[in-house]
């Protein structure tokens, strides 16, 4: 009998070893997969209960975590929520995260590998884990100015530091209050989420970087850059600019906005054509340079690439294979040319920065809770879009636009502004998009800005980039320049 | 010569009660430490109930220890500390989940439910009382052999009890509970004990005929067809439990125990093979035929599919624990469904990590192997069989429930011995440990030496030859 008992003893040990092996598989090898599951409430609960680091502008927190007595321990609070929502995003229990809250999540909650040392110190000193702080490049005054100036208009503003690529302002209207989504009253958060998503105004849409719009005449900056870069054109080169430009392969001509030729001339110079935003002149240039040259120039300004991908930005686009009339349309920012406000700000910034387009960025630095810097973003060059001579010529032409042309509403007393207006028609039943992109001061640029107004609630014939968008851009530039 | 004198190994029987006391102090210390740790982490203070808890676990353990000193001094010194450790840790975890559940309800503005841990301590006391009764009243386990058929009948009645209308209740999809005078019992827990006694007594009587009669086939000694009777009955009964009470775990346990004892009694692997095939056939048939078995298999194959979430929360909890665990009081075992009962091992996995789970499985392994060692050392066949049966009942239970919870095999619902919330099982397990200790006392007790043989006697014997 004893030998049978011994065999059973071995069998029992094998059973127990199988249990241990399976638990090892589960807890040592499968844990990452299981912890990453969306329906894993304990991971979410734990992260939701962490003392999440603040999001700062300068030294001022715009997003912070305040201690609470409920089961989640810390309440995420957004001061001036709607103002910063397009950048900060939100942090909710049920609906996840957005914006910087999403992109910098591991730093903010302290789980990032770069914070491993900090975590060890916290364990040894018996302190609760606290996330790192994220400092943004935003300029609070510019952000506020853009938000106020847009008022109740639907649209977006993006401002950049042309020399570094820092995003100084990123506003999208209408906006929403992330505090509603971060509420620990999960029922209220859920109601807020539903009504925000059901709204026709799409308040959670980031119009500055996530939506593509026809850039209209602001795209003429790209066409002008291609023209000057080709060597065939100088600012004073006369360009064919009749009231109506017949287009090959079609009976529909390209017309100027006001129905006449370019300031009384059928052969206006490039400078005049930009000043008055003559469609026929730039159509002519487009037909002359061909689509590939335009696309190449656009791509040097950043078209076709996602900038600020951390916020889910989309790439602006120049049409793939336009025929001749489509090329002429594209040259004036119509047909299938689509751009984000960020992209048009990058065009202005590139021209401002002697032709060098800097890579836009939003996170200035990341610091631990005891203010040690974990990482600091260094400015990075994206492309040399045009050489500095061409940039200088373009700057002079843009100055002329603001001083003498369609961009007059963008003028600032005592500061030379360089800019370009745009009004982009789309469908007959919806109002055109009003654009203005500019930088200032023209001789030592501190800020480049693009304003896009999707819907201002005014009559159709009153919509023009100069009258609607330029005053907004002006306020933003004034704010950055401290005026 | 010195060499010759050492070649005879002198076994000095030792009671080892001192060792048991030391181990008990460690077990109580670990349990109380865990309890205090939980209070400090969750509530930032030593829990007010620490005194009640420490006295409950500590005093009960010491009383049991004294009873052994008094009536079973040669009993195995490891079994009791293992049982106390598991029981103590179990109550601590039940208390920890009490706190977690209460916090959630308070956060939702609801009044917290009654705590389960004090209830479990009360049941521990009842268990220890039964332990004392077994140790004090049963002076010799061989007397139980007289109760063979009584135990068999009692076992069957207990097993069938939940099916009696008005008495049995459906709970979590199984009909294994009865409700009497406002109290719930799981009669199967005691049926286990009765059936082990019955199987052992029956096999003592029949082992010769089962062993000797038979023929060889393919190198195996196969039993005669008419001797297959008992195995057939056991198979039918276990299938009955499975079908009518929807209790897969128990049916596996009863049938498995019977097979193991049959194997030990006859030493014929043929029984194991026939039984294994019968069981596999029954299980396959059940999984094809009965919805509840099918669901268990589906839930095992894909625990994360919709509506099969029972295993899923446990798996996620254990995974969350990782290798070293979240720390006592720092996980969320309250999120695990049945985290205090069926899935208590997941709760430990979450807060004590893989390390804790392996330690707990090792403690169970110790109990099992110590039980089997008792069987090896036991001098009578009946005792051997009972000890084997009780030890293997731990092995089967632990394997089936932990295997089910961790996704190794389909979840079939048995109780994690000593740890899981539930009175009947706790009390029954204390009785089982008492019986094992009783047998081990017998096994380890020094035999009354035979009267010394004098040289004269030997000389006389030589002369006669």
mmCIF file with all atom_site columns, N, CA and C in Angstrom, chain A residues 1-5 7-9 12-13 15-16 18-20 22-24 26-28 30-31 34-35 37 39-43 45-46, chain B residues 207 260 263-264 267 304 313 316-320 322 332 335-336 349-350 353-354 357 361-362 365 369 372 376 384 388 395 403 406 408:
data_model
loop_
_atom_site.group_PDB
_atom_site.id
_atom_site.type_symbol
_atom_site.label_atom_id
_atom_site.label_alt_id
_atom_site.label_comp_id
_atom_site.label_asym_id
_atom_site.label_entity_id
_atom_site.label_seq_id
_atom_site.pdbx_PDB_ins_code
_atom_site.Cartn_x
_atom_site.Cartn_y
_atom_site.Cartn_z
_atom_site.occupancy
_atom_site.B_iso_or_equiv
_atom_site.pdbx_formal_charge
_atom_site.auth_seq_id
_atom_site.auth_comp_id
_atom_site.auth_asym_id
_atom_site.auth_atom_id
_atom_site.pdbx_PDB_model_num
ATOM 1   N N  . UNK A 1 1   ? 0.805   -1.194 0.000   1.00 0.00 ? 1   UNK A N  1
ATOM 2   C CA . UNK A 1 1   ? 0.000   0.000  0.000   1.00 0.00 ? 1   UNK A CA 1
ATOM 3   C C  . UNK A 1 1   ? 0.850   1.260  0.000   1.00 0.00 ? 1   UNK A C  1
ATOM 4   N N  . UNK A 1 2   ? 2.010   1.169  0.692   1.00 0.00 ? 2   UNK A N  1
ATOM 5   C CA . UNK A 1 2   ? 2.816   2.378  0.817   1.00 0.00 ? 2   UNK A CA 1
ATOM 6   C C  . UNK A 1 2   ? 3.317   2.908  -0.515  1.00 0.00 ? 2   UNK A C  1
ATOM 7   N N  . UNK A 1 3   ? 3.613   1.985  -1.436  1.00 0.00 ? 3   UNK A N  1
ATOM 8   C CA . UNK A 1 3   ? 4.117   2.489  -2.720  1.00 0.00 ? 3   UNK A CA 1
ATOM 9   C C  . UNK A 1 3   ? 3.017   3.254  -3.448  1.00 0.00 ? 3   UNK A C  1
ATOM 10  N N  . UNK A 1 4   ? 1.766   2.799  -3.300  1.00 0.00 ? 4   UNK A N  1
ATOM 11  C CA . UNK A 1 4   ? 0.663   3.539  -3.934  1.00 0.00 ? 4   UNK A CA 1
ATOM 12  C C  . UNK A 1 4   ? 0.502   4.910  -3.296  1.00 0.00 ? 4   UNK A C  1
ATOM 13  N N  . UNK A 1 5   ? 0.648   4.950  -1.974  1.00 0.00 ? 5   UNK A N  1
ATOM 14  C CA . UNK A 1 5   ? 0.530   6.248  -1.283  1.00 0.00 ? 5   UNK A CA 1
ATOM 15  C C  . UNK A 1 5   ? 1.654   7.185  -1.738  1.00 0.00 ? 5   UNK A C  1
ATOM 16  N N  . UNK A 1 7   ? 3.119   7.155  -4.581  1.00 0.00 ? 7   UNK A N  1
ATOM 17  C CA . UNK A 1 7   ? 2.802   7.669  -5.928  1.00 0.00 ? 7   UNK A CA 1
ATOM 18  C C  . UNK A 1 7   ? 1.753   8.780  -5.866  1.00 0.00 ? 7   UNK A C  1
ATOM 19  N N  . UNK A 1 8   ? 0.783   8.604  -4.993  1.00 0.00 ? 8   UNK A N  1
ATOM 20  C CA . UNK A 1 8   ? -0.204  9.674  -4.841  1.00 0.00 ? 8   UNK A CA 1
ATOM 21  C C  . UNK A 1 8   ? 0.463   10.953 -4.340  1.00 0.00 ? 8   UNK A C  1
ATOM 22  N N  . UNK A 1 9   ? 1.438   10.786 -3.431  1.00 0.00 ? 9   UNK A N  1
ATOM 23  C CA . UNK A 1 9   ? 2.137   11.967 -2.910  1.00 0.00 ? 9   UNK A CA 1
ATOM 24  C C  . UNK A 1 9   ? 2.832   12.712 -4.046  1.00 0.00 ? 9   UNK A C  1
ATOM 25  N N  . UNK A 1 12  ? 0.191   14.445 -6.061  1.00 0.00 ? 12  UNK A N  1
ATOM 26  C CA . UNK A 1 12  ? -0.304  15.670 -5.415  1.00 0.00 ? 12  UNK A CA 1
ATOM 27  C C  . UNK A 1 12  ? 0.681   16.813 -5.605  1.00 0.00 ? 12  UNK A C  1
ATOM 28  N N  . UNK A 1 13  ? 1.967   16.480 -5.520  1.00 0.00 ? 13  UNK A N  1
ATOM 29  C CA . UNK A 1 13  ? 2.978   17.536 -5.715  1.00 0.00 ? 13  UNK A CA 1
ATOM 30  C C  . UNK A 1 13  ? 2.919   18.065 -7.140  1.00 0.00 ? 13  UNK A C  1
ATOM 31  N N  . UNK A 1 15  ? 0.274   18.203 -9.016  1.00 0.00 ? 15  UNK A N  1
ATOM 32  C CA . UNK A 1 15  ? -0.895  19.096 -9.084  1.00 0.00 ? 15  UNK A CA 1
ATOM 33  C C  . UNK A 1 15  ? -0.551  20.478 -8.529  1.00 0.00 ? 15  UNK A C  1
ATOM 34  N N  . UNK A 1 16  ? 0.119   20.500 -7.372  1.00 0.00 ? 16  UNK A N  1
ATOM 35  C CA . UNK A 1 16  ? 0.450   21.781 -6.752  1.00 0.00 ? 16  UNK A CA 1
ATOM 36  C C  . UNK A 1 16  ? 1.443   22.569 -7.609  1.00 0.00 ? 16  UNK A C  1
ATOM 37  N N  . UNK A 1 18  ? 1.625   22.396 -10.796 1.00 0.00 ? 18  UNK A N  1
ATOM 38  C CA . UNK A 1 18  ? 0.869   22.934 -11.935 1.00 0.00 ? 18  UNK A CA 1
ATOM 39  C C  . UNK A 1 18  ? 0.183   24.240 -11.532 1.00 0.00 ? 18  UNK A C  1
ATOM 40  N N  . UNK A 1 19  ? -0.358  24.286 -10.323 1.00 0.00 ? 19  UNK A N  1
ATOM 41  C CA . UNK A 1 19  ? -0.992  25.517 -9.844  1.00 0.00 ? 19  UNK A CA 1
ATOM 42  C C  . UNK A 1 19  ? 0.022   26.658 -9.773  1.00 0.00 ? 19  UNK A C  1
ATOM 43  N N  . UNK A 1 20  ? 1.192   26.332 -9.251  1.00 0.00 ? 20  UNK A N  1
ATOM 44  C CA . UNK A 1 20  ? 2.214   27.379 -9.122  1.00 0.00 ? 20  UNK A CA 1
ATOM 45  C C  . UNK A 1 20  ? 2.668   27.857 -10.494 1.00 0.00 ? 20  UNK A C  1
ATOM 46  N N  . UNK A 1 22  ? 0.984   27.810 -13.269 1.00 0.00 ? 22  UNK A N  1
ATOM 47  C CA . UNK A 1 22  ? -0.069  28.597 -13.905 1.00 0.00 ? 22  UNK A CA 1
ATOM 48  C C  . UNK A 1 22  ? -0.160  30.001 -13.296 1.00 0.00 ? 22  UNK A C  1
ATOM 49  N N  . UNK A 1 23  ? -0.015  30.073 -11.967 1.00 0.00 ? 23  UNK A N  1
ATOM 50  C CA . UNK A 1 23  ? -0.045  31.387 -11.328 1.00 0.00 ? 23  UNK A CA 1
ATOM 51  C C  . UNK A 1 23  ? 1.142   32.232 -11.781 1.00 0.00 ? 23  UNK A C  1
ATOM 52  N N  . UNK A 1 24  ? 2.283   31.583 -11.958 1.00 0.00 ? 24  UNK A N  1
ATOM 53  C CA . UNK A 1 24  ? 3.456   32.316 -12.430 1.00 0.00 ? 24  UNK A CA 1
ATOM 54  C C  . UNK A 1 24  ? 3.203   32.880 -13.825 1.00 0.00 ? 24  UNK A C  1
ATOM 55  N N  . UNK A 1 26  ? 0.359   33.580 -15.088 1.00 0.00 ? 26  UNK A N  1
ATOM 56  C CA . UNK A 1 26  ? -0.650  34.640 -14.984 1.00 0.00 ? 26  UNK A CA 1
ATOM 57  C C  . UNK A 1 26  ? -0.064  35.927 -14.426 1.00 0.00 ? 26  UNK A C  1
ATOM 58  N N  . UNK A 1 27  ? 0.694   35.822 -13.353 1.00 0.00 ? 27  UNK A N  1
ATOM 59  C CA . UNK A 1 27  ? 1.098   37.026 -12.627 1.00 0.00 ? 27  UNK A CA 1
ATOM 60  C C  . UNK A 1 27  ? 2.416   37.613 -13.101 1.00 0.00 ? 27  UNK A C  1
ATOM 61  N N  . UNK A 1 28  ? 3.243   36.778 -13.734 1.00 0.00 ? 28  UNK A N  1
ATOM 62  C CA . UNK A 1 28  ? 4.525   37.311 -14.173 1.00 0.00 ? 28  UNK A CA 1
ATOM 63  C C  . UNK A 1 28  ? 4.527   37.602 -15.666 1.00 0.00 ? 28  UNK A C  1
ATOM 64  N N  . UNK A 1 30  ? 1.507   37.279 -17.956 1.00 0.00 ? 30  UNK A N  1
ATOM 65  C CA . UNK A 1 30  ? 0.285   37.772 -18.598 1.00 0.00 ? 30  UNK A CA 1
ATOM 66  C C  . UNK A 1 30  ? -0.205  39.081 -17.989 1.00 0.00 ? 30  UNK A C  1
ATOM 67  N N  . UNK A 1 31  ? 0.488   39.531 -16.947 1.00 0.00 ? 31  UNK A N  1
ATOM 68  C CA . UNK A 1 31  ? -0.062  40.663 -16.191 1.00 0.00 ? 31  UNK A CA 1
ATOM 69  C C  . UNK A 1 31  ? -0.115  41.929 -17.038 1.00 0.00 ? 31  UNK A C  1
ATOM 70  N N  . UNK A 1 34  ? -3.180  41.837 -19.206 1.00 0.00 ? 34  UNK A N  1
ATOM 71  C CA . UNK A 1 34  ? -4.426  41.971 -18.454 1.00 0.00 ? 34  UNK A CA 1
ATOM 72  C C  . UNK A 1 34  ? -4.573  43.367 -17.852 1.00 0.00 ? 34  UNK A C  1
ATOM 73  N N  . UNK A 1 35  ? -3.457  43.947 -17.425 1.00 0.00 ? 35  UNK A N  1
ATOM 74  C CA . UNK A 1 35  ? -3.539  45.288 -16.844 1.00 0.00 ? 35  UNK A CA 1
ATOM 75  C C  . UNK A 1 35  ? -3.890  46.330 -17.890 1.00 0.00 ? 35  UNK A C  1
ATOM 76  N N  . UNK A 1 37  ? -6.099  46.014 -20.194 1.00 0.00 ? 37  UNK A N  1
ATOM 77  C CA . UNK A 1 37  ? -7.462  45.873 -20.712 1.00 0.00 ? 37  UNK A CA 1
ATOM 78  C C  . UNK A 1 37  ? -8.322  47.080 -20.371 1.00 0.00 ? 37  UNK A C  1
ATOM 79  N N  . UNK A 1 39  ? -11.493 47.128 -19.823 1.00 0.00 ? 39  UNK A N  1
ATOM 80  C CA . UNK A 1 39  ? -12.513 46.859 -18.822 1.00 0.00 ? 39  UNK A CA 1
ATOM 81  C C  . UNK A 1 39  ? -11.897 46.552 -17.455 1.00 0.00 ? 39  UNK A C  1
ATOM 82  N N  . UNK A 1 40  ? -10.610 46.829 -17.312 1.00 0.00 ? 40  UNK A N  1
ATOM 83  C CA . UNK A 1 40  ? -9.946  46.550 -16.041 1.00 0.00 ? 40  UNK A CA 1
ATOM 84  C C  . UNK A 1 40  ? -10.128 47.742 -15.110 1.00 0.00 ? 40  UNK A C  1
ATOM 85  N N  . UNK A 1 41  ? -11.198 47.704 -14.312 1.00 0.00 ? 41  UNK A N  1
ATOM 86  C CA . UNK A 1 41  ? -11.535 48.874 -13.511 1.00 0.00 ? 41  UNK A CA 1
ATOM 87  C C  . UNK A 1 41  ? -10.500 49.174 -12.444 1.00 0.00 ? 41  UNK A C  1
ATOM 88  N N  . UNK A 1 42  ? -9.811  48.132 -11.945 1.00 0.00 ? 42  UNK A N  1
ATOM 89  C CA . UNK A 1 42  ? -8.906  48.431 -10.831 1.00 0.00 ? 42  UNK A CA 1
ATOM 90  C C  . UNK A 1 42  ? -7.728  49.270 -11.306 1.00 0.00 ? 42  UNK A C  1
ATOM 91  N N  . UNK A 1 43  ? -7.265  49.042 -12.515 1.00 0.00 ? 43  UNK A N  1
ATOM 92  C CA . UNK A 1 43  ? -6.159  49.853 -13.016 1.00 0.00 ? 43  UNK A CA 1
ATOM 93  C C  . UNK A 1 43  ? -6.629  51.301 -13.174 1.00 0.00 ? 43  UNK A C  1
ATOM 94  N N  . UNK A 1 45  ? -9.196  52.724 -11.634 1.00 0.00 ? 45  UNK A N  1
ATOM 95  C CA . UNK A 1 45  ? -9.433  53.273 -10.297 1.00 0.00 ? 45  UNK A CA 1
ATOM 96  C C  . UNK A 1 45  ? -8.141  53.765 -9.676  1.00 0.00 ? 45  UNK A C  1
ATOM 97  N N  . UNK A 1 46  ? -7.107  52.937 -9.807  1.00 0.00 ? 46  UNK A N  1
ATOM 98  C CA . UNK A 1 46  ? -5.847  53.276 -9.165  1.00 0.00 ? 46  UNK A CA 1
ATOM 99  C C  . UNK A 1 46  ? -5.255  54.518 -9.821  1.00 0.00 ? 46  UNK A C  1
ATOM 100 N N  . UNK B 2 207 ? -10.707 -5.418 0.075   1.00 0.00 ? 207 UNK B N  1
ATOM 101 C CA . UNK B 2 207 ? -9.503  -5.230 -0.726  1.00 0.00 ? 207 UNK B CA 1
ATOM 102 C C  . UNK B 2 207 ? -8.935  -6.535 -1.247  1.00 0.00 ? 207 UNK B C  1
ATOM 103 N N  . UNK B 2 260 ? -8.823  7.135  -5.664  1.00 0.00 ? 260 UNK B N  1
ATOM 104 C CA . UNK B 2 260 ? -7.519  7.125  -5.010  1.00 0.00 ? 260 UNK B CA 1
ATOM 105 C C  . UNK B 2 260 ? -7.468  6.040  -3.934  1.00 0.00 ? 260 UNK B C  1
ATOM 106 N N  . UNK B 2 263 ? -7.252  2.668  -5.407  1.00 0.00 ? 263 UNK B N  1
ATOM 107 C CA . UNK B 2 263 ? -5.898  2.450  -5.906  1.00 0.00 ? 263 UNK B CA 1
ATOM 108 C C  . UNK B 2 263 ? -4.961  2.082  -4.770  1.00 0.00 ? 263 UNK B C  1
ATOM 109 N N  . UNK B 2 264 ? -5.055  2.838  -3.660  1.00 0.00 ? 264 UNK B N  1
ATOM 110 C CA . UNK B 2 264 ? -4.164  2.570  -2.537  1.00 0.00 ? 264 UNK B CA 1
ATOM 111 C C  . UNK B 2 264 ? -4.469  1.188  -1.948  1.00 0.00 ? 264 UNK B C  1
ATOM 112 N N  . UNK B 2 267 ? -3.566  -1.336 -4.953  1.00 0.00 ? 267 UNK B N  1
ATOM 113 C CA . UNK B 2 267 ? -2.312  -1.089 -5.654  1.00 0.00 ? 267 UNK B CA 1
ATOM 114 C C  . UNK B 2 267 ? -2.409  -1.462 -7.128  1.00 0.00 ? 267 UNK B C  1
ATOM 115 N N  . UNK B 2 304 ? -13.036 36.284 -20.907 1.00 0.00 ? 304 UNK B N  1
ATOM 116 C CA . UNK B 2 304 ? -13.362 37.693 -21.089 1.00 0.00 ? 304 UNK B CA 1
ATOM 117 C C  . UNK B 2 304 ? -14.531 37.923 -22.032 1.00 0.00 ? 304 UNK B C  1
ATOM 118 N N  . UNK B 2 313 ? -12.701 38.916 -13.487 1.00 0.00 ? 313 UNK B N  1
ATOM 119 C CA . UNK B 2 313 ? -12.285 39.891 -12.469 1.00 0.00 ? 313 UNK B CA 1
ATOM 120 C C  . UNK B 2 313 ? -11.181 39.321 -11.591 1.00 0.00 ? 313 UNK B C  1
ATOM 121 N N  . UNK B 2 316 ? -7.894  39.436 -13.536 1.00 0.00 ? 316 UNK B N  1
ATOM 122 C CA . UNK B 2 316 ? -7.353  40.785 -13.604 1.00 0.00 ? 316 UNK B CA 1
ATOM 123 C C  . UNK B 2 316 ? -6.790  41.210 -12.252 1.00 0.00 ? 316 UNK B C  1
ATOM 124 N N  . UNK B 2 317 ? -7.462  40.766 -11.186 1.00 0.00 ? 317 UNK B N  1
ATOM 125 C CA . UNK B 2 317 ? -6.969  41.090 -9.847  1.00 0.00 ? 317 UNK B CA 1
ATOM 126 C C  . UNK B 2 317 ? -5.601  40.477 -9.614  1.00 0.00 ? 317 UNK B C  1
ATOM 127 N N  . UNK B 2 318 ? -5.483  39.208 -9.972  1.00 0.00 ? 318 UNK B N  1
ATOM 128 C CA . UNK B 2 318 ? -4.216  38.524 -9.744  1.00 0.00 ? 318 UNK B CA 1
ATOM 129 C C  . UNK B 2 318 ? -3.102  39.118 -10.599 1.00 0.00 ? 318 UNK B C  1
ATOM 130 N N  . UNK B 2 319 ? -3.454  39.446 -11.842 1.00 0.00 ? 319 UNK B N  1
ATOM 131 C CA . UNK B 2 319 ? -2.458  40.039 -12.728 1.00 0.00 ? 319 UNK B CA 1
ATOM 132 C C  . UNK B 2 319 ? -1.998  41.389 -12.175 1.00 0.00 ? 319 UNK B C  1
ATOM 133 N N  . UNK B 2 320 ? -2.946  42.123 -11.620 1.00 0.00 ? 320 UNK B N  1
ATOM 134 C CA . UNK B 2 320 ? -2.646  43.444 -11.036 1.00 0.00 ? 320 UNK B CA 1
ATOM 135 C C  . UNK B 2 320 ? -1.641  43.296 -9.908  1.00 0.00 ? 320 UNK B C  1
ATOM 136 N N  . UNK B 2 322 ? 0.838   41.127 -9.773  1.00 0.00 ? 322 UNK B N  1
ATOM 137 C CA . UNK B 2 322 ? 2.184   40.902 -10.294 1.00 0.00 ? 322 UNK B CA 1
ATOM 138 C C  . UNK B 2 322 ? 2.974   39.957 -9.409  1.00 0.00 ? 322 UNK B C  1
ATOM 139 N N  . UNK B 2 332 ? -7.303  46.172 -4.898  1.00 0.00 ? 332 UNK B N  1
ATOM 140 C CA . UNK B 2 332 ? -8.750  46.349 -4.887  1.00 0.00 ? 332 UNK B CA 1
ATOM 141 C C  . UNK B 2 332 ? -9.441  44.991 -4.943  1.00 0.00 ? 332 UNK B C  1
ATOM 142 N N  . UNK B 2 335 ? -13.073 44.407 -5.773  1.00 0.00 ? 335 UNK B N  1
ATOM 143 C CA . UNK B 2 335 ? -13.633 44.435 -7.125  1.00 0.00 ? 335 UNK B CA 1
ATOM 144 C C  . UNK B 2 335 ? -13.783 43.036 -7.704  1.00 0.00 ? 335 UNK B C  1
ATOM 145 N N  . UNK B 2 336 ? -13.129 42.060 -7.083  1.00 0.00 ? 336 UNK B N  1
ATOM 146 C CA . UNK B 2 336 ? -13.216 40.689 -7.572  1.00 0.00 ? 336 UNK B CA 1
ATOM 147 C C  . UNK B 2 336 ? -14.540 40.080 -7.115  1.00 0.00 ? 336 UNK B C  1
ATOM 148 N N  . UNK B 2 349 ? -3.540  36.902 -4.401  1.00 0.00 ? 349 UNK B N  1
ATOM 149 C CA . UNK B 2 349 ? -2.650  37.142 -5.530  1.00 0.00 ? 349 UNK B CA 1
ATOM 150 C C  . UNK B 2 349 ? -2.495  38.630 -5.794  1.00 0.00 ? 349 UNK B C  1
ATOM 151 N N  . UNK B 2 350 ? -3.583  39.363 -5.606  1.00 0.00 ? 350 UNK B N  1
ATOM 152 C CA . UNK B 2 350 ? -3.540  40.795 -5.874  1.00 0.00 ? 350 UNK B CA 1
ATOM 153 C C  . UNK B 2 350 ? -2.706  41.532 -4.828  1.00 0.00 ? 350 UNK B C  1
ATOM 154 N N  . UNK B 2 353 ? 0.750   39.128 -4.183  1.00 0.00 ? 353 UNK B N  1
ATOM 155 C CA . UNK B 2 353 ? 1.502   38.812 -5.382  1.00 0.00 ? 353 UNK B CA 1
ATOM 156 C C  . UNK B 2 353 ? 1.697   37.321 -5.600  1.00 0.00 ? 353 UNK B C  1
ATOM 157 N N  . UNK B 2 354 ? 2.464   37.029 -6.647  1.00 0.00 ? 354 UNK B N  1
ATOM 158 C CA . UNK B 2 354 ? 2.787   35.644 -6.961  1.00 0.00 ? 354 UNK B CA 1
ATOM 159 C C  . UNK B 2 354 ? 3.486   34.987 -5.772  1.00 0.00 ? 354 UNK B C  1
ATOM 160 N N  . UNK B 2 357 ? 0.903   33.846 -3.336  1.00 0.00 ? 357 UNK B N  1
ATOM 161 C CA . UNK B 2 357 ? 0.127   32.704 -3.835  1.00 0.00 ? 357 UNK B CA 1
ATOM 162 C C  . UNK B 2 357 ? 0.953   31.430 -3.715  1.00 0.00 ? 357 UNK B C  1
ATOM 163 N N  . UNK B 2 361 ? 0.121   28.101 -1.573  1.00 0.00 ? 361 UNK B N  1
ATOM 164 C CA . UNK B 2 361 ? 0.046   26.757 -2.166  1.00 0.00 ? 361 UNK B CA 1
ATOM 165 C C  . UNK B 2 361 ? 1.036   25.822 -1.458  1.00 0.00 ? 361 UNK B C  1
ATOM 166 N N  . UNK B 2 362 ? 2.188   26.366 -1.089  1.00 0.00 ? 362 UNK B N  1
ATOM 167 C CA . UNK B 2 362 ? 3.172   25.526 -0.382  1.00 0.00 ? 362 UNK B CA 1
ATOM 168 C C  . UNK B 2 362 ? 2.648   25.084 0.980   1.00 0.00 ? 362 UNK B C  1
ATOM 169 N N  . UNK B 2 365 ? 0.457   22.341 0.295   1.00 0.00 ? 365 UNK B N  1
ATOM 170 C CA . UNK B 2 365 ? 1.260   21.169 -0.044  1.00 0.00 ? 365 UNK B CA 1
ATOM 171 C C  . UNK B 2 365 ? 1.783   20.497 1.222   1.00 0.00 ? 365 UNK B C  1
ATOM 172 N N  . UNK B 2 369 ? 1.111   16.679 2.101   1.00 0.00 ? 369 UNK B N  1
ATOM 173 C CA . UNK B 2 369 ? 2.203   15.728 2.209   1.00 0.00 ? 369 UNK B CA 1
ATOM 174 C C  . UNK B 2 369 ? 2.348   15.202 3.643   1.00 0.00 ? 369 UNK B C  1
ATOM 175 N N  . UNK B 2 372 ? -0.255  12.545 3.933   1.00 0.00 ? 372 UNK B N  1
ATOM 176 C CA . UNK B 2 372 ? 0.138   11.301 3.268   1.00 0.00 ? 372 UNK B CA 1
ATOM 177 C C  . UNK B 2 372 ? 1.253   10.600 4.047   1.00 0.00 ? 372 UNK B C  1
ATOM 178 N N  . UNK B 2 376 ? 1.466   6.850  5.444   1.00 0.00 ? 376 UNK B N  1
ATOM 179 C CA . UNK B 2 376 ? 2.595   5.931  5.297   1.00 0.00 ? 376 UNK B CA 1
ATOM 180 C C  . UNK B 2 376 ? 2.976   5.306  6.635   1.00 0.00 ? 376 UNK B C  1
ATOM 181 N N  . UNK B 2 384 ? -4.580  4.015  7.319   1.00 0.00 ? 384 UNK B N  1
ATOM 182 C CA . UNK B 2 384 ? -3.866  4.428  6.103   1.00 0.00 ? 384 UNK B CA 1
ATOM 183 C C  . UNK B 2 384 ? -4.827  5.012  5.087   1.00 0.00 ? 384 UNK B C  1
ATOM 184 N N  . UNK B 2 388 ? -5.031  8.842  3.852   1.00 0.00 ? 388 UNK B N  1
ATOM 185 C CA . UNK B 2 388 ? -4.845  9.128  2.430   1.00 0.00 ? 388 UNK B CA 1
ATOM 186 C C  . UNK B 2 388 ? -6.043  9.903  1.880   1.00 0.00 ? 388 UNK B C  1
ATOM 187 N N  . UNK B 2 395 ? -5.860  17.917 -1.433  1.00 0.00 ? 395 UNK B N  1
ATOM 188 C CA . UNK B 2 395 ? -5.173  18.090 -2.712  1.00 0.00 ? 395 UNK B CA 1
ATOM 189 C C  . UNK B 2 395 ? -6.173  18.382 -3.816  1.00 0.00 ? 395 UNK B C  1
ATOM 190 N N  . UNK B 2 403 ? -7.046  26.008 -9.327  1.00 0.00 ? 403 UNK B N  1
ATOM 191 C CA . UNK B 2 403 ? -6.917  25.807 -10.772 1.00 0.00 ? 403 UNK B CA 1
ATOM 192 C C  . UNK B 2 403 ? -8.043  26.500 -11.518 1.00 0.00 ? 403 UNK B C  1
ATOM 193 N N  . UNK B 2 406 ? -7.576  30.427 -11.295 1.00 0.00 ? 406 UNK B N  1
ATOM 194 C CA . UNK B 2 406 ? -6.466  30.980 -12.057 1.00 0.00 ? 406 UNK B CA 1
ATOM 195 C C  . UNK B 2 406 ? -6.509  30.588 -13.526 1.00 0.00 ? 406 UNK B C  1
ATOM 196 N N  . UNK B 2 408 ? -6.534  27.536 -14.931 1.00 0.00 ? 408 UNK B N  1
ATOM 197 C CA . UNK B 2 408 ? -5.842  26.323 -15.380 1.00 0.00 ? 408 UNK B CA 1
ATOM 198 C C  . UNK B 2 408 ? -6.853  25.290 -15.876 1.00 0.00 ? 408 UNK B C  1
#
